[in-house]
Amino acid sequence: MKKIIVTGGSGFIGSNLVNFLIKKKYYVINIDKLTYASNKKAHFDKKSKFYKFYKIDLNNKDKLIKIIKRFKPKAIFNLAAETHVDRSIDGPKNFINTNILGTFNLLESIRYLKKNKINTKLIHISTDEVYGDIKENKRSNEKANYEPSSPYSASKASADHLVKSYIRTYNIDAVISNCCNNYGPYQFPEKLLPKMISNIFNNNPLPIYARGHNTREWIHVGDHCEALFMLYLKGKSGESYNVGSGINIKNIDLIEKLLKICKKLKIKIGKKTKIKFVKDRPGHDFRYALNSKKIFKKFKWKAKIKLDVGLAETVKWYKNNKIYLRGISKNIYKKRLGLKL
Ligand SMILES: NC(=O)c1ccc[n+]([C@@H]2O[C@H](COP(=O)([O-])OP(=O)(O)OC[C@H]3O[C@@H](n4cnc5c(N)ncnc54)[C@H](O)[C@@H]3O)[C@@H](O)[C@H]2O)c1
C-alpha cells in the first residue's frame, strides 16, 4: 500500500485531502500541531489500519525525519500553515515560524533523507495571494511576479521561494500549487463563508469589509483535492501550477448568492441577519484571479463543481454538522481581528 504524509491534515483542506486519499486506498500519515484552527474531533477513522496521526510541529526536524524515515512515503503534501490574513496582521510571528521556518525544516528533512537515498515527492501547497492585487481583466499565470501584500502572503511567498531554491540547488523532487480561495466542509468559521453561514444560522449580522467590492476566485475543496492528487501523480518537479476555477465574484455578490441559496434551502433568515459594512482590512488586496491554463493543458484538469451547487452542498453540510460549529469556542472566532496598526 502506498504511503503518503499530509502535514496540516487536521485543517480545512488537509482533512478533506486525508479523506480523499484514504478513499483512493492510500495509507495516510497526518502530521499536525493541532492549532486552534484544526479539527480536534478528527473525523477520520482513527482505528483504521490505514491512517496514522502524529501531533508534531513542523519545526521539530528530528521528529519529522524519524517519521519520514519510518514510513518512506511516496509523497508529502505540505498543508501545515497559519492561514488567516487578519491574524497575520495582528501577529505575524507565528506565520514566519510555521510558514517559513516550518517549510524550511521540512525541506531540510527531505534533503537529509535524500542524501540517505530516501526519496519522496513534495507537493507544496501555496496560494494565489502571493501574486498580490491583480488588475481587472487580467489573470496571473505561473510566470507572474510575486507581490505579496500581507504578512500571510509574504510568508507563503517566502516558503515558495525556499522550495524552488531546494529544487534547483539540492535537486529535491517537488512541485508547487497556487490555489485560489477554497470553500466546503470543515473550514474554520473565522473564514468568510463559514462565518457567514454560522451567522445566518444564529441570526447575526453579516459583516463585510469596506463596500464588499473585493473580488476573489472560489473553488470547491473537492476540486482542489483532485488537482493536488493530479500534481502528485503527474506534476513535473520544479514546476508551479495555478489551481483555479475561473469563478470570480465580488464578496458582496457572493454573500447575496449565499442568502438566496439559504432561502431556497428553507433556512430561516432572522431579522438581524443583514449585510453590515465594516472597516476595511489594512492592505486589503482588491482582486485575485488565476490563469489556470497550464494545469488544463498539461493534465486536462479542470474544476468541475459549479459555485451554486457547491455552495448549497456546503450550507447543507454545516446545517447537518452544527456540532462542528458548536464545538468551537466563539471567543476564538467572533472578535474582529486585523485592525491593530
Ligand atoms: N483555505 C484556502 O482558501 C487556501 C487557498 C489557497 C491555499 N491555501 C493553503 O492551503 C494550506 C491549508 O490551508 P487551510 O485553509 O486548510 O488551513 P487551516 O488553517 O484550516 O489548517 C492548517 C492546519 O495546519 C496545522 N498547523 C499549523 N501550524 C503548524 C505547525 N507548525 N506544524 C504542524 N501543523 C501546523 C493546523 O493545526 C491546522 O490543522 C495552507 O498552506 C494555505 O496557505 C489555502
mmCIF file of C-alpha atoms and ligand atoms in Angstrom:
data_model
loop_
_atom_site.group_PDB
_atom_site.id
_atom_site.type_symbol
_atom_site.label_atom_id
_atom_site.label_comp_id
_atom_site.label_asym_id
_atom_site.label_seq_id
_atom_site.Cartn_x
_atom_site.Cartn_y
_atom_site.Cartn_z
ATOM 1 C CA MET A 1 0.000 0.000 0.000
ATOM 2 C CA LYS A 2 1.399 3.412 -0.967
ATOM 3 C CA LYS A 3 2.096 5.728 1.937
ATOM 4 C CA ILE A 4 1.578 9.469 1.907
ATOM 5 C CA ILE A 5 2.278 12.107 4.542
ATOM 6 C CA VAL A 6 -0.071 15.067 4.813
ATOM 7 C CA THR A 7 1.122 17.932 7.003
ATOM 8 C CA GLY A 8 -1.736 20.034 8.364
ATOM 9 C CA GLY A 9 -4.072 17.089 7.789
ATOM 10 C CA SER A 10 -6.367 18.254 10.594
ATOM 11 C CA GLY A 11 -7.010 21.643 8.982
ATOM 12 C CA PHE A 12 -9.694 22.520 6.433
ATOM 13 C CA ILE A 13 -8.113 21.419 3.153
ATOM 14 C CA GLY A 14 -5.935 18.861 4.935
ATOM 15 C CA SER A 15 -8.916 16.955 6.400
ATOM 16 C CA ASN A 16 -10.628 16.871 3.029
ATOM 17 C CA LEU A 17 -7.406 15.655 1.406
ATOM 18 C CA VAL A 18 -6.828 12.949 4.030
ATOM 19 C CA ASN A 19 -10.334 11.604 3.416
ATOM 20 C CA PHE A 20 -9.804 11.805 -0.332
ATOM 21 C CA LEU A 21 -6.529 9.831 -0.151
ATOM 22 C CA ILE A 22 -7.932 7.198 2.204
ATOM 23 C CA LYS A 23 -10.774 6.678 -0.285
ATOM 24 C CA LYS A 24 -8.141 6.241 -3.003
ATOM 25 C CA LYS A 25 -6.660 3.440 -0.850
ATOM 26 C CA TYR A 26 -3.537 5.219 0.303
ATOM 27 C CA TYR A 27 -2.033 4.784 3.752
ATOM 28 C CA VAL A 28 -2.119 8.307 5.162
ATOM 29 C CA ILE A 29 0.095 9.720 7.887
ATOM 30 C CA ASN A 30 -1.210 13.027 9.201
ATOM 31 C CA ILE A 31 1.292 15.345 10.886
ATOM 32 C CA ASP A 32 -0.341 18.276 12.603
ATOM 33 C CA LYS A 33 0.436 20.549 15.535
ATOM 34 C CA LEU A 34 -3.291 20.918 16.263
ATOM 35 C CA THR A 35 -3.534 24.691 16.475
ATOM 36 C CA TYR A 36 -6.812 26.498 17.209
ATOM 37 C CA ALA A 37 -7.747 26.087 13.507
ATOM 38 C CA SER A 38 -7.581 22.301 13.424
ATOM 39 C CA ASN A 39 -10.434 19.823 13.680
ATOM 40 C CA LYS A 40 -9.853 18.367 17.126
ATOM 41 C CA LYS A 41 -12.686 15.930 16.727
ATOM 42 C CA ALA A 42 -10.839 14.137 13.971
ATOM 43 C CA HIS A 43 -13.453 12.702 11.677
ATOM 44 C CA PHE A 44 -11.117 10.165 10.163
ATOM 45 C CA ASP A 45 -11.472 6.582 11.111
ATOM 46 C CA LYS A 46 -8.921 6.652 13.927
ATOM 47 C CA LYS A 47 -8.948 2.900 14.190
ATOM 48 C CA SER A 48 -8.291 2.444 10.510
ATOM 49 C CA LYS A 49 -5.148 0.485 9.837
ATOM 50 C CA PHE A 50 -4.501 2.893 7.016
ATOM 51 C CA TYR A 51 -4.460 6.163 8.960
ATOM 52 C CA LYS A 52 -1.921 7.383 11.488
ATOM 53 C CA PHE A 53 -1.841 10.672 13.317
ATOM 54 C CA TYR A 54 1.184 12.346 14.885
ATOM 55 C CA LYS A 55 0.931 15.582 16.819
ATOM 56 C CA ILE A 56 4.105 17.238 15.609
ATOM 57 C CA ASP A 57 5.170 20.810 14.985
ATOM 58 C CA LEU A 58 6.688 21.289 11.536
ATOM 59 C CA ASN A 59 9.591 22.943 13.308
ATOM 60 C CA ASN A 60 10.576 19.710 15.036
ATOM 61 C CA LYS A 61 13.061 18.398 12.483
ATOM 62 C CA ASP A 62 14.150 15.347 14.481
ATOM 63 C CA LYS A 63 10.593 14.057 14.721
ATOM 64 C CA LEU A 64 9.905 14.839 11.071
ATOM 65 C CA ILE A 65 12.971 12.901 9.969
ATOM 66 C CA LYS A 66 12.014 9.975 12.199
ATOM 67 C CA ILE A 67 8.533 9.757 10.689
ATOM 68 C CA ILE A 68 9.688 10.135 7.085
ATOM 69 C CA LYS A 69 12.434 7.533 7.666
ATOM 70 C CA ARG A 70 9.960 5.124 9.232
ATOM 71 C CA PHE A 71 7.236 5.360 6.603
ATOM 72 C CA LYS A 72 9.284 6.223 3.495
ATOM 73 C CA PRO A 73 6.258 7.929 1.912
ATOM 74 C CA LYS A 74 5.826 8.232 -1.850
ATOM 75 C CA ALA A 75 4.868 11.854 -1.306
ATOM 76 C CA ILE A 76 4.432 14.603 1.266
ATOM 77 C CA PHE A 77 1.624 17.123 0.818
ATOM 78 C CA ASN A 78 2.581 20.212 2.794
ATOM 79 C CA LEU A 79 -0.543 21.991 4.021
ATOM 80 C CA ALA A 80 0.514 22.848 7.579
ATOM 81 C CA ALA A 81 0.325 26.611 7.890
ATOM 82 C CA GLU A 82 -1.020 29.619 9.692
ATOM 83 C CA THR A 83 -3.650 30.811 7.245
ATOM 84 C CA HIS A 84 -5.768 33.713 8.456
ATOM 85 C CA VAL A 85 -4.695 37.036 6.916
ATOM 86 C CA ASP A 86 -6.252 39.105 9.725
ATOM 87 C CA ARG A 87 -4.322 37.148 12.349
ATOM 88 C CA SER A 88 -1.131 37.729 10.354
ATOM 89 C CA ILE A 89 -1.780 41.474 10.648
ATOM 90 C CA ASP A 90 -2.242 41.253 14.420
ATOM 91 C CA GLY A 91 0.755 38.966 14.947
ATOM 92 C CA PRO A 92 2.991 37.935 12.037
ATOM 93 C CA LYS A 93 5.450 35.906 14.123
ATOM 94 C CA ASN A 94 3.539 32.602 14.095
ATOM 95 C CA PHE A 95 3.290 32.953 10.324
ATOM 96 C CA ILE A 96 7.038 33.351 9.983
ATOM 97 C CA ASN A 97 7.653 30.421 12.352
ATOM 98 C CA THR A 98 5.313 27.949 10.687
ATOM 99 C CA ASN A 99 5.034 29.040 7.073
ATOM 100 C CA ILE A 100 8.680 29.952 6.505
ATOM 101 C CA LEU A 101 10.737 28.172 9.182
ATOM 102 C CA GLY A 102 8.411 25.156 9.239
ATOM 103 C CA THR A 103 8.708 24.749 5.466
ATOM 104 C CA PHE A 104 12.479 25.223 5.774
ATOM 105 C CA ASN A 105 12.600 22.401 8.337
ATOM 106 C CA LEU A 106 10.556 20.133 6.123
ATOM 107 C CA LEU A 107 12.878 20.873 3.200
ATOM 108 C CA GLU A 108 15.932 20.209 5.356
ATOM 109 C CA SER A 109 14.434 16.855 6.423
ATOM 110 C CA ILE A 110 13.786 15.920 2.790
ATOM 111 C CA ARG A 111 17.332 16.978 1.831
ATOM 112 C CA TYR A 112 18.846 14.951 4.667
ATOM 113 C CA LEU A 113 16.831 11.869 3.693
ATOM 114 C CA LYS A 114 17.671 12.274 0.019
ATOM 115 C CA LYS A 115 21.351 12.093 0.989
ATOM 116 C CA ASN A 116 20.469 8.794 2.655
ATOM 117 C CA LYS A 117 18.764 7.523 -0.502
ATOM 118 C CA ILE A 118 15.221 8.001 0.769
ATOM 119 C CA ASN A 119 13.383 9.956 -1.932
ATOM 120 C CA THR A 120 9.950 11.467 -1.618
ATOM 121 C CA LYS A 121 7.973 13.909 -3.760
ATOM 122 C CA LEU A 122 6.912 17.158 -2.110
ATOM 123 C CA ILE A 123 3.643 18.788 -3.143
ATOM 124 C CA HIS A 124 3.845 22.204 -1.555
ATOM 125 C CA ILE A 125 0.500 23.980 -1.264
ATOM 126 C CA SER A 126 0.552 27.715 -1.847
ATOM 127 C CA THR A 127 -1.926 30.411 -2.694
ATOM 128 C CA ASP A 128 -2.991 32.932 -5.348
ATOM 129 C CA GLU A 129 -2.326 35.653 -2.770
ATOM 130 C CA VAL A 130 1.421 35.524 -3.485
ATOM 131 C CA TYR A 131 0.765 37.334 -6.806
ATOM 132 C CA GLY A 132 -0.821 40.295 -4.984
ATOM 133 C CA ASP A 133 -3.512 42.561 -6.383
ATOM 134 C CA ILE A 134 -4.488 41.666 -9.961
ATOM 135 C CA LYS A 135 -5.917 44.324 -12.269
ATOM 136 C CA GLU A 136 -9.430 43.989 -13.695
ATOM 137 C CA ASN A 137 -9.440 41.823 -16.867
ATOM 138 C CA LYS A 138 -6.016 40.350 -16.024
ATOM 139 C CA ARG A 139 -5.166 36.925 -14.611
ATOM 140 C CA SER A 140 -1.841 35.861 -13.107
ATOM 141 C CA ASN A 141 -0.112 32.921 -14.739
ATOM 142 C CA GLU A 142 2.713 30.936 -13.148
ATOM 143 C CA LYS A 143 5.321 33.351 -14.512
ATOM 144 C CA ALA A 144 3.760 36.425 -12.873
ATOM 145 C CA ASN A 145 5.834 38.285 -10.291
ATOM 146 C CA TYR A 146 5.338 37.538 -6.634
ATOM 147 C CA GLU A 147 3.990 40.709 -4.994
ATOM 148 C CA PRO A 148 2.537 39.675 -1.636
ATOM 149 C CA SER A 149 0.720 42.325 0.389
ATOM 150 C CA SER A 150 0.039 40.797 3.822
ATOM 151 C CA PRO A 151 2.369 39.090 6.293
ATOM 152 C CA TYR A 152 0.437 35.891 5.487
ATOM 153 C CA SER A 153 1.008 36.071 1.728
ATOM 154 C CA ALA A 154 4.610 37.226 2.248
ATOM 155 C CA SER A 155 5.256 34.166 4.434
ATOM 156 C CA LYS A 156 3.717 31.893 1.777
ATOM 157 C CA ALA A 157 5.759 33.597 -0.951
ATOM 158 C CA SER A 158 8.957 33.110 1.096
ATOM 159 C CA ALA A 159 8.158 29.422 1.551
ATOM 160 C CA ASP A 160 7.599 29.023 -2.212
ATOM 161 C CA HIS A 161 10.980 30.640 -2.921
ATOM 162 C CA LEU A 162 12.646 28.280 -0.457
ATOM 163 C CA VAL A 163 11.016 25.265 -2.135
ATOM 164 C CA LYS A 164 12.189 26.492 -5.559
ATOM 165 C CA SER A 165 15.728 27.019 -4.256
ATOM 166 C CA TYR A 166 15.861 23.479 -2.819
ATOM 167 C CA ILE A 167 14.697 22.023 -6.125
ATOM 168 C CA ARG A 168 17.379 23.893 -8.049
ATOM 169 C CA THR A 169 20.227 23.579 -5.532
ATOM 170 C CA TYR A 170 19.668 20.153 -3.948
ATOM 171 C CA ASN A 171 17.627 18.571 -6.721
ATOM 172 C CA ILE A 172 14.774 17.539 -4.454
ATOM 173 C CA ASP A 173 11.585 16.359 -6.178
ATOM 174 C CA ALA A 174 8.905 18.996 -5.598
ATOM 175 C CA VAL A 175 6.024 20.859 -7.215
ATOM 176 C CA ILE A 176 4.134 23.923 -6.023
ATOM 177 C CA SER A 177 0.414 24.521 -6.404
ATOM 178 C CA ASN A 178 -1.007 28.054 -6.174
ATOM 179 C CA CYS A 179 -4.687 27.772 -5.462
ATOM 180 C CA CYS A 180 -7.496 30.305 -5.144
ATOM 181 C CA ASN A 181 -9.988 30.584 -2.228
ATOM 182 C CA ASN A 182 -11.411 27.227 -1.158
ATOM 183 C CA TYR A 183 -14.839 26.546 0.308
ATOM 184 C CA GLY A 184 -16.517 23.376 1.580
ATOM 185 C CA PRO A 185 -16.821 21.262 4.720
ATOM 186 C CA TYR A 186 -14.577 21.569 7.783
ATOM 187 C CA GLN A 187 -13.447 25.159 7.275
ATOM 188 C CA PHE A 188 -12.759 27.063 10.469
ATOM 189 C CA PRO A 189 -15.551 29.647 10.933
ATOM 190 C CA GLU A 190 -13.292 32.713 11.087
ATOM 191 C CA LYS A 191 -13.061 32.495 7.284
ATOM 192 C CA LEU A 192 -15.616 34.371 5.157
ATOM 193 C CA LEU A 193 -18.044 31.652 4.045
ATOM 194 C CA PRO A 194 -18.369 29.500 7.198
ATOM 195 C CA LYS A 195 -18.526 32.704 9.237
ATOM 196 C CA MET A 196 -21.454 33.982 7.171
ATOM 197 C CA ILE A 197 -23.177 30.583 7.271
ATOM 198 C CA SER A 198 -22.762 30.415 11.034
ATOM 199 C CA ASN A 199 -24.091 33.993 11.413
ATOM 200 C CA ILE A 200 -27.108 33.141 9.269
ATOM 201 C CA PHE A 201 -27.867 30.099 11.462
ATOM 202 C CA ASN A 202 -27.569 32.261 14.596
ATOM 203 C CA ASN A 203 -29.498 35.331 13.404
ATOM 204 C CA ASN A 204 -26.414 37.549 13.478
ATOM 205 C CA PRO A 205 -25.361 40.385 11.128
ATOM 206 C CA LEU A 206 -23.136 39.630 8.143
ATOM 207 C CA PRO A 207 -20.027 41.828 8.390
ATOM 208 C CA ILE A 208 -18.377 42.637 5.065
ATOM 209 C CA TYR A 209 -15.155 44.620 4.750
ATOM 210 C CA ALA A 210 -15.444 48.062 3.088
ATOM 211 C CA ARG A 211 -18.237 48.011 0.445
ATOM 212 C CA GLY A 212 -17.753 44.349 -0.430
ATOM 213 C CA HIS A 213 -16.324 45.036 -3.867
ATOM 214 C CA ASN A 214 -13.148 42.977 -3.333
ATOM 215 C CA THR A 215 -13.152 40.075 -5.739
ATOM 216 C CA ARG A 216 -11.943 36.534 -5.120
ATOM 217 C CA GLU A 217 -11.832 33.335 -7.147
ATOM 218 C CA TRP A 218 -13.601 30.382 -5.484
ATOM 219 C CA ILE A 219 -13.007 26.657 -5.812
ATOM 220 C CA HIS A 220 -14.690 23.773 -4.020
ATOM 221 C CA VAL A 221 -12.203 21.961 -1.784
ATOM 222 C CA GLY A 222 -13.102 18.673 -3.525
ATOM 223 C CA ASP A 223 -11.865 20.080 -6.840
ATOM 224 C CA HIS A 224 -8.684 21.285 -5.131
ATOM 225 C CA CYS A 225 -8.040 17.779 -3.724
ATOM 226 C CA GLU A 226 -8.440 16.299 -7.240
ATOM 227 C CA ALA A 227 -5.915 18.804 -8.589
ATOM 228 C CA LEU A 228 -3.411 18.077 -5.810
ATOM 229 C CA PHE A 229 -3.726 14.357 -6.473
ATOM 230 C CA MET A 230 -3.082 15.005 -10.168
ATOM 231 C CA LEU A 231 0.034 17.005 -9.287
ATOM 232 C CA TYR A 232 1.260 14.147 -7.110
ATOM 233 C CA LEU A 233 0.799 11.711 -9.994
ATOM 234 C CA LYS A 234 1.960 13.874 -12.894
ATOM 235 C CA GLY A 235 3.337 17.246 -11.727
ATOM 236 C CA LYS A 236 6.838 17.875 -13.038
ATOM 237 C CA SER A 237 9.487 18.605 -10.441
ATOM 238 C CA GLY A 238 10.465 22.264 -10.371
ATOM 239 C CA GLU A 239 7.155 23.442 -11.804
ATOM 240 C CA SER A 240 4.425 25.573 -10.261
ATOM 241 C CA TYR A 241 0.788 25.078 -11.206
ATOM 242 C CA ASN A 242 -2.071 27.504 -10.697
ATOM 243 C CA VAL A 243 -5.227 25.777 -9.482
ATOM 244 C CA GLY A 244 -8.254 27.968 -10.085
ATOM 245 C CA SER A 245 -11.892 27.626 -11.057
ATOM 246 C CA GLY A 246 -12.197 30.754 -13.191
ATOM 247 C CA ILE A 247 -15.153 31.743 -10.978
ATOM 248 C CA ASN A 248 -14.505 35.281 -9.761
ATOM 249 C CA ILE A 249 -17.083 37.090 -7.696
ATOM 250 C CA LYS A 250 -17.281 40.213 -5.511
ATOM 251 C CA ASN A 251 -17.657 39.471 -1.797
ATOM 252 C CA ILE A 252 -20.997 41.270 -1.670
ATOM 253 C CA ASP A 253 -22.371 39.249 -4.599
ATOM 254 C CA LEU A 254 -21.133 36.041 -3.009
ATOM 255 C CA ILE A 255 -22.951 36.768 0.246
ATOM 256 C CA GLU A 256 -26.126 37.736 -1.599
ATOM 257 C CA LYS A 257 -25.905 34.472 -3.502
ATOM 258 C CA LEU A 258 -25.416 32.622 -0.210
ATOM 259 C CA LEU A 259 -28.541 34.257 1.263
ATOM 260 C CA LYS A 260 -30.561 33.233 -1.794
ATOM 261 C CA ILE A 261 -29.309 29.651 -1.506
ATOM 262 C CA CYS A 262 -30.184 29.548 2.206
ATOM 263 C CA LYS A 263 -33.709 30.801 1.445
ATOM 264 C CA LYS A 264 -34.070 28.114 -1.225
ATOM 265 C CA LEU A 265 -32.971 25.518 1.331
ATOM 266 C CA LYS A 266 -35.684 26.864 3.686
ATOM 267 C CA ILE A 267 -33.173 28.094 6.235
ATOM 268 C CA LYS A 268 -34.745 30.805 8.349
ATOM 269 C CA ILE A 269 -33.177 34.220 7.763
ATOM 270 C CA GLY A 270 -33.630 36.122 11.032
ATOM 271 C CA LYS A 271 -34.328 39.847 11.332
ATOM 272 C CA LYS A 272 -30.782 40.610 12.469
ATOM 273 C CA THR A 273 -29.209 38.769 9.555
ATOM 274 C CA LYS A 274 -28.411 41.730 7.342
ATOM 275 C CA ILE A 275 -25.279 42.731 5.479
ATOM 276 C CA LYS A 276 -23.283 45.189 7.571
ATOM 277 C CA PHE A 277 -20.335 47.061 6.060
ATOM 278 C CA VAL A 278 -17.380 47.250 8.450
ATOM 279 C CA LYS A 279 -13.952 48.872 8.388
ATOM 280 C CA ASP A 280 -11.683 47.537 5.664
ATOM 281 C CA ARG A 281 -8.668 45.326 6.310
ATOM 282 C CA PRO A 282 -5.357 47.238 6.161
ATOM 283 C CA GLY A 283 -3.528 46.490 2.899
ATOM 284 C CA HIS A 284 -6.571 44.589 1.579
ATOM 285 C CA ASP A 285 -5.893 43.282 -1.942
ATOM 286 C CA PHE A 286 -8.729 44.202 -4.243
ATOM 287 C CA ARG A 287 -8.692 41.312 -6.662
ATOM 288 C CA TYR A 288 -7.121 37.889 -7.156
ATOM 289 C CA ALA A 289 -7.563 35.988 -10.392
ATOM 290 C CA LEU A 290 -5.636 32.991 -11.672
ATOM 291 C CA ASN A 291 -4.847 31.889 -15.170
ATOM 292 C CA SER A 292 -5.038 28.088 -14.775
ATOM 293 C CA LYS A 293 -4.476 27.131 -18.397
ATOM 294 C CA LYS A 294 -1.230 25.283 -17.643
ATOM 295 C CA ILE A 295 -2.728 22.524 -15.463
ATOM 296 C CA PHE A 296 -5.524 22.087 -18.023
ATOM 297 C CA LYS A 297 -3.162 21.993 -21.000
ATOM 298 C CA LYS A 298 -0.748 19.550 -19.344
ATOM 299 C CA PHE A 299 -3.129 17.235 -17.498
ATOM 300 C CA LYS A 300 -6.643 18.143 -18.701
ATOM 301 C CA TRP A 301 -7.504 19.065 -15.118
ATOM 302 C CA LYS A 302 -10.374 21.480 -14.681
ATOM 303 C CA ALA A 303 -12.532 22.401 -11.669
ATOM 304 C CA LYS A 304 -15.914 20.687 -12.040
ATOM 305 C CA ILE A 305 -18.112 21.879 -9.189
ATOM 306 C CA LYS A 306 -20.354 24.855 -10.032
ATOM 307 C CA LEU A 307 -20.443 27.585 -7.400
ATOM 308 C CA ASP A 308 -24.211 27.393 -6.798
ATOM 309 C CA VAL A 309 -24.117 23.630 -6.408
ATOM 310 C CA GLY A 310 -21.009 23.642 -4.197
ATOM 311 C CA LEU A 311 -22.350 26.432 -2.002
ATOM 312 C CA ALA A 312 -25.687 24.674 -1.499
ATOM 313 C CA GLU A 313 -23.841 21.479 -0.531
ATOM 314 C CA THR A 314 -21.628 23.425 1.859
ATOM 315 C CA VAL A 315 -24.594 25.087 3.572
ATOM 316 C CA LYS A 316 -26.273 21.665 3.920
ATOM 317 C CA TRP A 317 -23.078 20.228 5.385
ATOM 318 C CA TYR A 318 -22.856 22.940 8.066
ATOM 319 C CA LYS A 319 -26.584 22.523 8.782
ATOM 320 C CA ASN A 320 -26.156 18.775 9.282
ATOM 321 C CA ASN A 321 -22.949 19.229 11.266
ATOM 322 C CA LYS A 322 -23.840 22.042 13.640
ATOM 323 C CA ILE A 323 -21.896 20.111 16.242
ATOM 324 C CA TYR A 324 -18.761 21.111 14.340
ATOM 325 C CA LEU A 325 -19.562 24.813 14.923
ATOM 326 C CA ARG A 326 -20.765 24.216 18.476
ATOM 327 C CA GLY A 327 -17.506 22.503 19.354
ATOM 328 C CA ILE A 328 -15.507 25.682 18.746
ATOM 329 C CA SER A 329 -15.415 28.427 21.341
ATOM 330 C CA LYS A 330 -16.944 31.563 19.795
ATOM 331 C CA ASN A 331 -14.296 33.668 21.555
ATOM 332 C CA ILE A 332 -11.748 32.311 19.102
ATOM 333 C CA TYR A 333 -13.544 33.477 16.005
ATOM 334 C CA LYS A 334 -16.168 36.098 16.797
ATOM 335 C CA LYS A 335 -13.810 39.000 17.535
ATOM 336 C CA ARG A 336 -12.859 41.390 14.741
ATOM 337 C CA LEU A 337 -9.163 40.847 14.017
ATOM 338 C CA GLY A 338 -6.590 42.535 11.821
ATOM 339 C CA LEU A 339 -7.132 46.174 12.723
ATOM 340 C CA LYS A 340 -4.167 46.639 15.056
ATOM 341 C CA LEU A 341 -1.695 49.044 13.498
HETATM 342 N N1 LIG B 1 -8.148 27.829 2.528
HETATM 343 C C1 LIG B 1 -7.880 28.390 1.356
HETATM 344 O O1 LIG B 1 -8.742 29.019 0.743
HETATM 345 C C2 LIG B 1 -6.491 28.243 0.744
HETATM 346 C C3 LIG B 1 -6.282 28.686 -0.560
HETATM 347 C C4 LIG B 1 -5.023 28.507 -1.144
HETATM 348 C C5 LIG B 1 -4.007 27.920 -0.418
HETATM 349 N N2 LIG B 1 -4.225 27.532 0.858
HETATM 350 C C6 LIG B 1 -3.114 26.890 1.580
HETATM 351 O O2 LIG B 1 -3.512 25.569 1.871
HETATM 352 C C7 LIG B 1 -2.948 25.140 3.105
HETATM 353 C C8 LIG B 1 -4.048 24.645 4.041
HETATM 354 O O3 LIG B 1 -4.982 25.700 4.247
HETATM 355 P P1 LIG B 1 -6.252 25.515 5.193
HETATM 356 O O4 LIG B 1 -7.232 26.537 4.809
HETATM 357 O O5 LIG B 1 -6.635 24.088 5.219
HETATM 358 O O6 LIG B 1 -5.618 25.900 6.605
HETATM 359 P P2 LIG B 1 -6.163 25.661 8.074
HETATM 360 O O7 LIG B 1 -5.785 26.875 8.847
HETATM 361 O O8 LIG B 1 -7.578 25.246 8.067
HETATM 362 O O9 LIG B 1 -5.305 24.412 8.585
HETATM 363 C C9 LIG B 1 -3.942 24.463 8.808
HETATM 364 C C10 LIG B 1 -3.522 23.244 9.609
HETATM 365 O O10 LIG B 1 -2.102 23.329 9.821
HETATM 366 C C11 LIG B 1 -1.806 22.977 11.176
HETATM 367 N N3 LIG B 1 -0.573 23.654 11.590
HETATM 368 C C12 LIG B 1 -0.380 24.978 11.784
HETATM 369 N N4 LIG B 1 0.885 25.210 12.180
HETATM 370 C C13 LIG B 1 1.525 24.014 12.217
HETATM 371 C C14 LIG B 1 2.840 23.605 12.549
HETATM 372 N N5 LIG B 1 3.773 24.477 12.918
HETATM 373 N N6 LIG B 1 3.143 22.291 12.487
HETATM 374 C C15 LIG B 1 2.200 21.373 12.117
HETATM 375 N N7 LIG B 1 0.923 21.706 11.815
HETATM 376 C C16 LIG B 1 0.590 23.013 11.858
HETATM 377 C C17 LIG B 1 -3.011 23.467 11.964
HETATM 378 O O11 LIG B 1 -3.118 22.811 13.209
HETATM 379 C C18 LIG B 1 -4.161 23.159 11.008
HETATM 380 O O12 LIG B 1 -4.676 21.874 11.247
HETATM 381 C C19 LIG B 1 -2.172 26.333 3.645
HETATM 382 O O13 LIG B 1 -0.827 26.199 3.286
HETATM 383 C C20 LIG B 1 -2.778 27.521 2.917
HETATM 384 O O14 LIG B 1 -1.845 28.578 2.780
HETATM 385 C C21 LIG B 1 -5.445 27.677 1.463
#
